[in-house]
Short mmCIF file of C-alpha atoms in Angstrom, two decimals:
data_model
loop_
_atom_site.label_atom_id
_atom_site.label_comp_id
_atom_site.label_asym_id
_atom_site.label_seq_id
_atom_site.Cartn_x
_atom_site.Cartn_y
_atom_site.Cartn_z
CA MET A 1 -20.77 53.78 90.68
CA LYS A 2 -23.55 55.50 90.80
CA PHE A 3 -26.74 54.99 89.29
CA ARG A 4 -27.22 57.75 86.77
CA PRO A 5 -30.35 58.11 84.81
CA GLY A 6 -30.84 58.66 81.60
CA ALA A 7 -27.34 57.88 81.09
CA PHE A 8 -27.89 54.95 78.14
CA ALA A 9 -31.04 57.89 76.62
CA ALA A 10 -27.45 58.81 74.87
CA ARG A 11 -26.63 54.94 72.80
CA PRO A 12 -29.59 54.38 70.02
CA VAL A 13 -27.86 56.82 68.50
CA PRO A 14 -24.62 55.40 67.42
CA ILE A 15 -25.90 52.57 66.69
CA MET A 16 -28.00 54.16 64.22
CA GLN A 17 -25.22 55.33 62.59
CA ALA A 18 -24.06 51.87 61.82
CA ILE A 19 -26.91 50.93 60.20
CA SER A 20 -27.14 53.84 57.83
CA TRP A 21 -23.24 53.51 57.06
CA ARG A 22 -24.23 49.98 55.85
CA LEU A 23 -26.58 50.58 54.21
CA SER A 24 -24.74 52.77 52.32
CA GLY A 25 -22.22 50.76 51.86
CA ILE A 26 -25.10 48.43 50.70
CA VAL A 27 -26.21 50.98 47.95
CA ALA A 28 -22.62 51.61 47.07
CA LEU A 29 -21.69 48.09 45.65
CA MET A 30 -24.79 47.23 43.53
CA ALA A 31 -24.19 50.24 41.83
CA ILE A 32 -20.82 49.31 41.60
CA LEU A 33 -21.97 45.94 40.43
CA LEU A 34 -24.88 47.12 38.44
CA VAL A 35 -22.71 49.54 36.43
CA GLY A 36 -20.86 46.44 35.53
CA CYS A 37 -22.82 44.44 34.12
CA ALA A 38 -24.12 47.01 31.78
CA SER A 39 -20.41 48.05 30.20
CA PRO A 40 -19.97 45.14 27.93
CA GLN A 41 -18.02 41.93 29.12
CA ARG A 42 -14.08 42.42 27.51
CA ALA A 43 -13.16 39.91 25.61
CA PRO A 44 -9.83 38.21 26.64
CA ASP A 45 -7.14 38.17 25.23
CA LEU A 46 -5.76 35.43 21.81
CA ALA A 47 -2.12 33.92 22.47
CA PRO A 48 -0.81 34.52 19.11
CA PRO A 49 -0.44 31.70 16.58
CA VAL A 50 3.40 29.24 17.47
CA GLN A 51 5.61 30.51 14.37
CA ILE A 52 6.73 27.32 13.45
CA ALA A 53 10.18 27.72 11.38
CA GLU A 54 10.48 26.46 7.44
CA SER A 55 13.62 23.92 9.86
CA VAL A 56 11.45 22.41 11.91
CA TRP A 57 9.43 21.63 10.11
CA TRP A 58 11.77 19.94 7.46
CA GLN A 59 12.74 18.04 10.01
CA VAL A 60 9.19 16.64 11.43
CA ASP A 61 8.72 16.13 7.31
CA SER A 62 11.48 13.64 7.64
CA ASP A 63 10.43 11.94 11.75
CA ILE A 64 7.66 10.87 9.31
CA VAL A 65 9.27 9.40 6.34
CA ALA A 66 11.54 7.55 8.99
CA ALA A 67 8.75 6.29 10.66
CA SER A 68 6.77 5.37 8.08
CA ARG A 69 10.19 2.91 6.99
CA ALA A 70 10.55 1.95 11.23
CA ALA A 71 6.99 0.31 10.40
CA THR A 72 7.71 -0.98 7.51
CA GLY A 73 10.04 -3.21 8.07
CA PRO A 74 8.38 -5.23 11.75
CA ALA A 75 5.24 -5.75 9.07
CA ARG A 76 7.73 -7.37 6.31
CA ASN A 77 9.02 -9.84 8.87
CA TYR A 78 5.33 -10.79 10.94
CA ALA A 79 4.51 -11.35 6.59
CA ARG A 80 7.50 -12.95 6.74
CA GLY A 81 6.77 -15.36 9.74
CA PHE A 82 3.76 -16.27 7.97
CA MET A 83 4.46 -16.59 4.78
CA GLU A 84 7.35 -19.16 5.54
CA SER A 85 4.29 -21.04 7.42
CA TRP A 86 2.51 -21.25 3.88
CA ARG A 87 5.69 -22.08 2.28
CA ASN A 88 6.51 -25.47 4.63
CA LEU A 89 2.76 -26.63 3.56
CA VAL A 90 2.32 -25.73 0.61
CA SER A 91 4.55 -27.84 0.36
CA ARG A 92 4.14 -30.33 2.59
CA ARG A 93 0.11 -30.62 0.55
CA ILE A 94 2.24 -30.87 -2.86
CA GLU A 95 4.40 -34.30 -1.19
CA THR A 96 2.09 -35.48 0.33
CA ASP A 97 -0.84 -35.03 -2.54
CA PHE A 98 -0.53 -33.65 -5.68
CA ILE A 99 2.31 -35.93 -6.59
CA PRO A 100 0.07 -38.65 -5.35
CA TRP A 101 -2.25 -37.65 -7.35
CA PHE A 102 -1.19 -36.83 -11.28
CA THR A 103 1.74 -39.98 -10.89
CA GLY A 104 -1.34 -42.54 -10.32
CA TYR A 105 -2.11 -44.77 -12.72
CA TRP A 106 -5.58 -44.19 -12.07
CA THR A 107 -4.37 -40.54 -13.20
CA GLN A 108 -2.19 -41.19 -16.07
CA GLN A 109 -5.07 -42.92 -17.10
CA TRP A 110 -7.41 -40.50 -17.60
CA LEU A 111 -5.19 -37.90 -19.22
CA ALA A 112 -5.01 -39.85 -21.63
CA ILE A 113 -8.66 -39.24 -21.95
CA ARG A 114 -8.52 -36.23 -21.65
CA VAL A 115 -5.03 -34.88 -24.06
CA ALA A 116 -6.53 -37.35 -26.61
CA TRP A 117 -9.86 -35.39 -27.00
CA TYR A 118 -7.89 -32.26 -26.40
CA LYS A 119 -6.61 -33.07 -29.31
CA LEU A 120 -10.28 -34.03 -31.10
CA SER A 121 -12.24 -30.99 -30.76
CA LEU A 122 -9.22 -28.30 -30.39
CA GLY A 123 -8.23 -30.14 -34.32
CA ALA A 124 -4.14 -28.84 -35.80
CA GLY A 125 -2.51 -25.78 -33.81
CA GLU A 126 -0.08 -23.92 -31.47
CA ASP A 127 0.46 -27.39 -29.27
CA PRO A 128 -3.87 -26.96 -27.58
CA ALA A 129 -3.27 -30.00 -26.05
CA THR A 130 -0.55 -29.20 -24.13
CA ILE A 131 -2.31 -26.00 -22.72
CA ARG A 132 -5.58 -27.51 -22.20
CA LEU A 133 -3.99 -29.96 -19.75
CA ALA A 134 -1.48 -26.80 -17.84
CA ALA A 135 -5.42 -25.54 -17.13
CA TYR A 136 -6.28 -28.39 -15.91
CA LEU A 137 -4.16 -28.85 -13.50
CA GLN A 138 -3.45 -25.65 -12.33
CA GLU A 139 -6.44 -26.06 -11.44
CA GLN A 140 -6.01 -28.96 -9.95
CA PHE A 141 -3.66 -27.75 -7.95
CA ARG A 142 -5.41 -24.39 -6.72
CA ASP A 143 -8.18 -27.29 -5.28
CA ARG A 144 -5.62 -29.50 -3.55
CA VAL A 145 -3.52 -27.93 -1.86
CA LEU A 146 -3.17 -24.05 -2.26
CA ASP A 147 -6.79 -23.84 -1.13
CA PRO A 148 -6.41 -26.61 1.88
CA VAL A 149 -3.02 -24.40 2.71
CA ALA A 150 -5.30 -21.14 2.92
CA LYS A 151 -7.78 -22.40 5.53
CA GLU A 152 -4.90 -22.09 8.29
CA ILE A 153 -3.12 -19.54 6.16
CA ASP A 154 -4.40 -17.05 3.60
CA PRO A 155 -2.77 -14.66 2.55
CA ASP A 156 -5.16 -12.01 2.38
CA VAL A 157 -5.40 -12.02 5.22
CA VAL A 158 -2.20 -12.32 6.24
CA ARG A 159 -1.02 -8.77 3.44
CA ALA A 160 -4.07 -7.35 5.80
CA LYS A 161 -2.65 -8.09 9.04
CA ALA A 162 0.79 -6.51 8.72
CA THR A 163 -1.17 -3.70 7.02
CA ARG A 164 -2.65 -3.16 10.95
CA LEU A 165 0.20 -3.32 11.80
CA TYR A 166 1.91 -1.11 10.06
CA VAL A 167 -0.72 1.92 10.71
CA GLN A 168 -0.60 0.64 13.49
CA LEU A 169 2.99 1.80 14.68
CA LEU A 170 2.80 4.16 12.36
CA GLY A 171 0.45 5.75 14.40
CA GLU A 172 2.30 5.57 17.62
CA GLN A 173 5.86 6.85 16.19
CA LEU A 174 4.05 10.02 14.91
CA GLN A 175 2.22 10.54 18.32
CA ALA A 176 5.76 12.20 19.52
CA ILE A 177 6.53 14.06 16.84
CA PRO A 178 5.04 17.59 17.62
CA ARG A 179 6.19 16.60 21.29
CA ARG A 180 9.66 16.27 20.27
CA TYR A 181 10.51 19.75 17.77
CA GLY A 182 7.44 21.41 20.30
CA VAL A 183 5.50 21.66 17.44
CA PRO A 184 1.60 22.99 18.67
CA GLN A 185 -0.98 19.37 17.86
CA ASP A 186 -3.59 21.90 15.62
CA GLN A 187 -0.54 22.04 13.24
CA PHE A 188 0.56 18.79 13.56
CA ASP A 189 -2.89 17.78 12.32
CA ARG A 190 -1.99 19.91 9.54
CA ARG A 191 0.61 18.90 7.83
CA LEU A 192 -0.80 15.12 8.36
CA LYS A 193 -4.18 16.37 7.09
CA SER A 194 -2.36 18.09 3.85
CA ILE A 195 -0.03 13.96 3.41
CA PRO A 196 -1.89 11.86 0.75
CA ALA A 197 -1.78 8.09 1.73
CA ILE A 198 -3.67 7.38 -0.51
CA SER A 199 -5.48 8.13 -3.10
CA LEU A 200 -7.52 5.87 -6.08
CA ALA A 201 -10.34 8.75 -6.43
CA PRO A 202 -12.78 8.89 -7.90
CA PRO A 203 -14.72 9.13 -6.16
CA PRO A 204 -13.67 11.73 -3.54
CA ASP A 205 -14.02 9.48 -0.48
CA HIS A 206 -11.17 6.90 -2.84
CA ASP A 207 -8.92 9.37 -1.29
CA ALA A 208 -7.16 9.34 2.78
CA SER A 209 -4.92 11.95 4.16
CA LEU A 210 -2.40 10.19 6.45
CA HIS A 211 -4.09 12.49 9.48
CA ALA A 212 -6.66 9.96 8.43
CA LEU A 213 -5.71 6.46 7.88
CA VAL A 214 -3.80 6.61 11.63
CA ASN A 215 -7.20 7.64 13.04
CA ALA A 216 -9.15 4.89 11.09
CA ALA A 217 -11.29 3.07 13.96
CA PRO A 218 -10.38 0.45 12.53
CA ILE A 219 -9.15 0.96 9.08
CA ASP A 220 -11.63 -1.23 8.23
CA THR A 221 -14.37 2.09 7.57
CA LEU A 222 -12.13 3.84 6.27
CA PRO A 223 -13.94 3.63 2.24
CA ALA A 224 -10.34 5.05 0.77
CA TYR A 225 -8.22 2.06 2.89
CA VAL A 226 -11.73 -1.08 1.56
CA ALA A 227 -10.05 0.02 -1.86
CA LEU A 228 -6.88 0.06 -2.03
CA THR A 229 -7.89 -3.60 -0.22
CA ALA A 230 -10.44 -4.43 -3.56
CA VAL A 231 -7.47 -3.80 -5.92
CA VAL A 232 -4.94 -5.54 -3.65
CA ARG A 233 -6.86 -8.54 -3.99
CA GLN A 234 -8.45 -8.29 -7.78
CA GLY A 235 -3.65 -8.69 -8.45
CA SER A 236 -3.61 -10.70 -6.69
CA ALA A 237 -5.57 -13.68 -8.24
CA GLY A 238 -2.31 -14.32 -10.94
CA VAL A 239 -0.40 -14.43 -7.67
CA GLY A 240 -2.09 -16.86 -5.87
CA GLY A 241 -3.69 -18.91 -8.10
CA GLY A 242 -1.08 -20.98 -8.55
CA PRO A 243 1.88 -22.13 -10.41
CA SER A 244 2.44 -20.30 -13.34
CA SER A 245 1.97 -21.64 -17.25
CA THR A 246 5.74 -21.27 -17.56
CA ARG A 247 6.23 -24.29 -15.37
CA ILE A 248 3.73 -26.21 -15.59
CA SER A 249 3.29 -26.19 -19.21
CA PRO A 250 6.67 -28.58 -19.63
CA VAL A 251 4.65 -30.50 -16.64
CA ALA A 252 2.14 -31.14 -19.58
CA LYS A 253 3.93 -30.97 -22.54
CA ARG A 254 5.63 -33.94 -21.25
CA ALA A 255 3.03 -35.28 -19.81
CA SER A 256 0.63 -35.17 -23.04
CA GLU A 257 3.59 -36.05 -25.30
CA LYS A 258 3.74 -39.29 -23.11
CA LEU A 259 0.51 -40.10 -23.31
CA MET A 260 -0.53 -39.77 -26.97
CA ALA A 261 2.58 -42.01 -27.69
CA ARG A 262 0.93 -44.75 -25.00
CA LEU A 263 -1.74 -44.41 -26.80
CA ALA A 264 -0.29 -45.06 -30.51
CA THR A 265 2.43 -47.42 -29.57
CA SER A 266 -1.13 -49.50 -27.74
CA GLY A 267 -2.55 -52.42 -30.15
CA GLY A 268 -6.39 -51.40 -29.67
CA ALA A 269 -5.49 -47.30 -30.62
CA GLY A 270 -3.49 -48.74 -33.79
CA ALA A 271 -6.41 -51.07 -34.38
CA ALA A 272 -8.67 -47.88 -34.41
CA ALA A 273 -7.03 -46.04 -36.00
CA ALA A 274 -6.30 -47.76 -39.16
CA ALA A 275 -10.32 -48.58 -39.07
CA VAL A 276 -11.20 -44.68 -38.10
CA GLY A 277 -7.69 -43.09 -38.38
CA GLY A 278 -6.30 -40.67 -36.92
CA VAL A 279 -7.09 -39.46 -32.90
CA ALA A 280 -10.12 -39.51 -33.31
CA GLY A 281 -9.83 -43.37 -33.96
CA MET A 282 -7.48 -44.01 -30.22
CA VAL A 283 -10.87 -41.73 -28.83
CA ILE A 284 -13.39 -43.86 -30.16
CA SER A 285 -10.89 -47.05 -28.85
CA LEU A 286 -10.88 -45.21 -25.35
CA GLY A 287 -11.91 -47.94 -24.10
CA ALA A 288 -10.55 -50.68 -24.40
CA VAL A 289 -6.58 -48.54 -24.29
CA GLY A 290 -5.75 -48.78 -21.13
CA PHE A 291 -1.23 -49.22 -20.75
CA GLY A 292 0.44 -51.41 -17.99
CA ALA A 293 0.92 -51.50 -14.53
CA ILE A 294 3.47 -52.73 -14.09
CA ALA A 295 5.09 -50.11 -17.09
CA HIS A 296 3.60 -47.67 -15.02
CA ALA A 297 6.11 -48.31 -11.76
CA ASN A 298 8.54 -48.52 -13.42
CA GLU A 299 8.68 -45.06 -15.12
CA ARG A 300 6.91 -43.59 -11.62
CA PRO A 301 9.65 -43.11 -9.26
CA GLU A 302 11.24 -40.41 -12.74
CA MET A 303 7.92 -38.97 -13.02
CA GLU A 304 8.40 -38.10 -9.57
CA ALA A 305 10.89 -36.36 -9.88
CA GLN A 306 10.84 -33.75 -13.03
CA LEU A 307 6.79 -33.25 -11.42
CA ARG A 308 9.15 -31.81 -8.15
CA GLN A 309 11.32 -30.06 -9.56
CA HIS A 310 8.78 -28.22 -11.98
CA LEU A 311 6.96 -27.48 -9.21
CA GLY A 312 9.27 -26.55 -6.37
CA ALA A 313 10.82 -23.86 -8.60
CA ALA A 314 6.84 -22.96 -8.55
CA LEU A 315 6.75 -22.61 -5.24
CA ASP A 316 10.17 -20.25 -5.14
CA ASP A 317 8.25 -18.12 -7.58
CA MET A 318 4.61 -17.61 -6.63
CA TRP A 319 6.42 -17.61 -2.75
CA GLN A 320 8.35 -14.28 -4.04
CA ALA A 321 5.60 -12.75 -5.93
CA GLN A 322 3.93 -12.66 -2.90
CA MET A 323 6.95 -11.13 -1.01
CA ALA A 324 7.83 -9.55 -3.56
CA ASP A 325 4.92 -7.80 -5.90
CA PRO A 326 4.00 -4.52 -5.36
CA ALA A 327 0.22 -4.89 -6.42
CA SER A 328 -0.46 -8.09 -5.34
CA GLY A 329 1.94 -10.09 -2.29
CA VAL A 330 1.46 -10.07 1.19
CA MET A 331 3.18 -5.82 1.77
CA ALA A 332 1.77 -4.37 -1.69
CA GLU A 333 -1.04 -2.53 1.06
CA VAL A 334 1.75 -1.41 3.33
CA GLY A 335 4.23 -1.00 0.38
CA TYR A 336 1.22 1.10 -1.22
CA LEU A 337 0.71 3.44 2.39
CA SER A 338 4.17 4.10 2.46
CA GLY A 339 5.45 4.99 -1.03
CA ARG A 340 2.89 7.99 -1.00
CA ILE A 341 3.96 9.14 2.31
CA GLU A 342 7.37 8.78 1.33
CA ALA A 343 6.18 10.65 -2.68
CA SER A 344 4.43 13.62 -0.79
CA LEU A 345 7.52 14.06 0.70
CA ALA A 346 10.24 13.54 -0.95
CA GLY A 347 11.51 16.72 -0.33
CA ALA A 348 12.20 15.99 3.20
CA LEU A 349 14.26 13.10 2.46
CA VAL A 350 16.79 16.07 1.27
CA ARG A 351 18.16 18.58 3.37
CA PRO A 352 18.05 22.40 2.28
CA VAL A 353 21.21 24.38 1.90
CA ALA A 354 21.46 27.18 3.76
CA ARG A 355 22.46 29.83 0.21
CA LEU A 356 25.69 31.97 1.49
CA PRO A 357 25.26 35.54 1.87
CA GLU A 358 27.12 36.70 -1.98
CA PRO A 359 30.00 38.74 -0.34
CA ARG A 360 29.38 42.59 -0.47
CA GLU A 361 31.67 45.03 -2.66
CA ILE A 362 34.23 46.87 -0.70
CA PRO A 363 35.04 50.39 -2.63
CA LEU A 364 38.34 51.89 -2.42
CA PRO A 365 39.17 55.35 -0.03
CA ILE A 366 37.93 58.37 -1.92
CA GLU A 367 41.76 59.19 -1.07
CA GLN A 368 42.96 56.20 -2.43
CA VAL A 369 41.84 57.28 -6.33
CA LEU A 370 42.77 60.85 -5.67
CA SER A 371 46.12 59.56 -4.76
CA ASP A 372 46.16 57.47 -7.74
CA ASP A 373 45.76 59.77 -10.03
CA GLU A 374 48.02 62.22 -9.04
CA GLY A 375 50.19 59.59 -9.61
CA GLU A 376 49.68 59.03 -12.66
CA ASP A 377 49.46 63.33 -13.83
CA GLU A 378 53.23 62.97 -12.22
CA LEU A 379 55.64 60.39 -14.71
CA LEU A 380 53.06 62.60 -17.07
CA ARG A 381 54.66 65.34 -16.95
CA ASP A 382 57.90 63.57 -16.01
CA GLU A 383 57.82 61.86 -19.17
CA GLN A 384 56.59 64.71 -21.15
CA ALA A 385 59.94 67.40 -19.75
CA GLU A 386 61.86 64.12 -20.72
CA GLU A 387 60.77 65.12 -24.72
#
């Protein structure tokens, strides 16, 4: 191969052309980018909202009611288990504390003094000594039986725990409903926000929706729930305060009559009554009055049996009230919440009936109408010909 001078002299020309083409491409690309930046940015296309049929919303509401009822059952069983234990503890305290105290010799002596004092200070009336003695026995029952048992099982605490369990289970079941029917979460949340769960306003924060209830963490931070708890606790004082006057009054009445009879038949009381007169004489001589321990011991078994019978019935009343009282029992808060939810979704409990279309009126063909008219004309002509 021979070397030719100047053979490479023509090669710089294509290289310069390539560089020129590359620079032109870069300039064109920059121009395109500048034009794209200068043009207004196109807004992204928004997906149209999902339209949920009314029949689907009816099913959603029906499932919300079913979820509330399903959460109520375990909450009630939870509360019942604790209250069964509470009942056993109360019954044990009645046997080991209250009955021995009430039927004791020195207690009966002290009660005799109280009864006499009641009669002296209150005077005549509708059995005032029995009323005062019944209130005193209720106070003693709380101090000796209910308060010690509450240190182990407090009905107020049971009520709060049952409510938390109900709200927790309800919230878990509600989570599955929008997925079940293909309802967007934001639409389902709006549905929950429209369902009242607590309505105690004013003030406004004493109202709460179902959405606020199941999303409060913890539930004690929800002002409306705090207000509900206060209302229920205020009413529960009567339920947990001890035996009702209906149950304790017969005990007080019988004790009052027996104690006054003992005072009246004692020698010291009789002498004082003769000197001073009436109940005042009994009170003056109380320091010297005392009925015999042997007589008391003989009467004590019968006294215990009667007291056990009355307090057993009273315990049945208290337990039933704690379990079933809608305003103050251990299920009062759960009952309130589930009742408000079901009341607001009452329409979901009855499936809507689809209206059938009214039957369309089918007109007769015009030919048939004409033929009927022609037949009537022929009949009329025949009758005229016969005449």
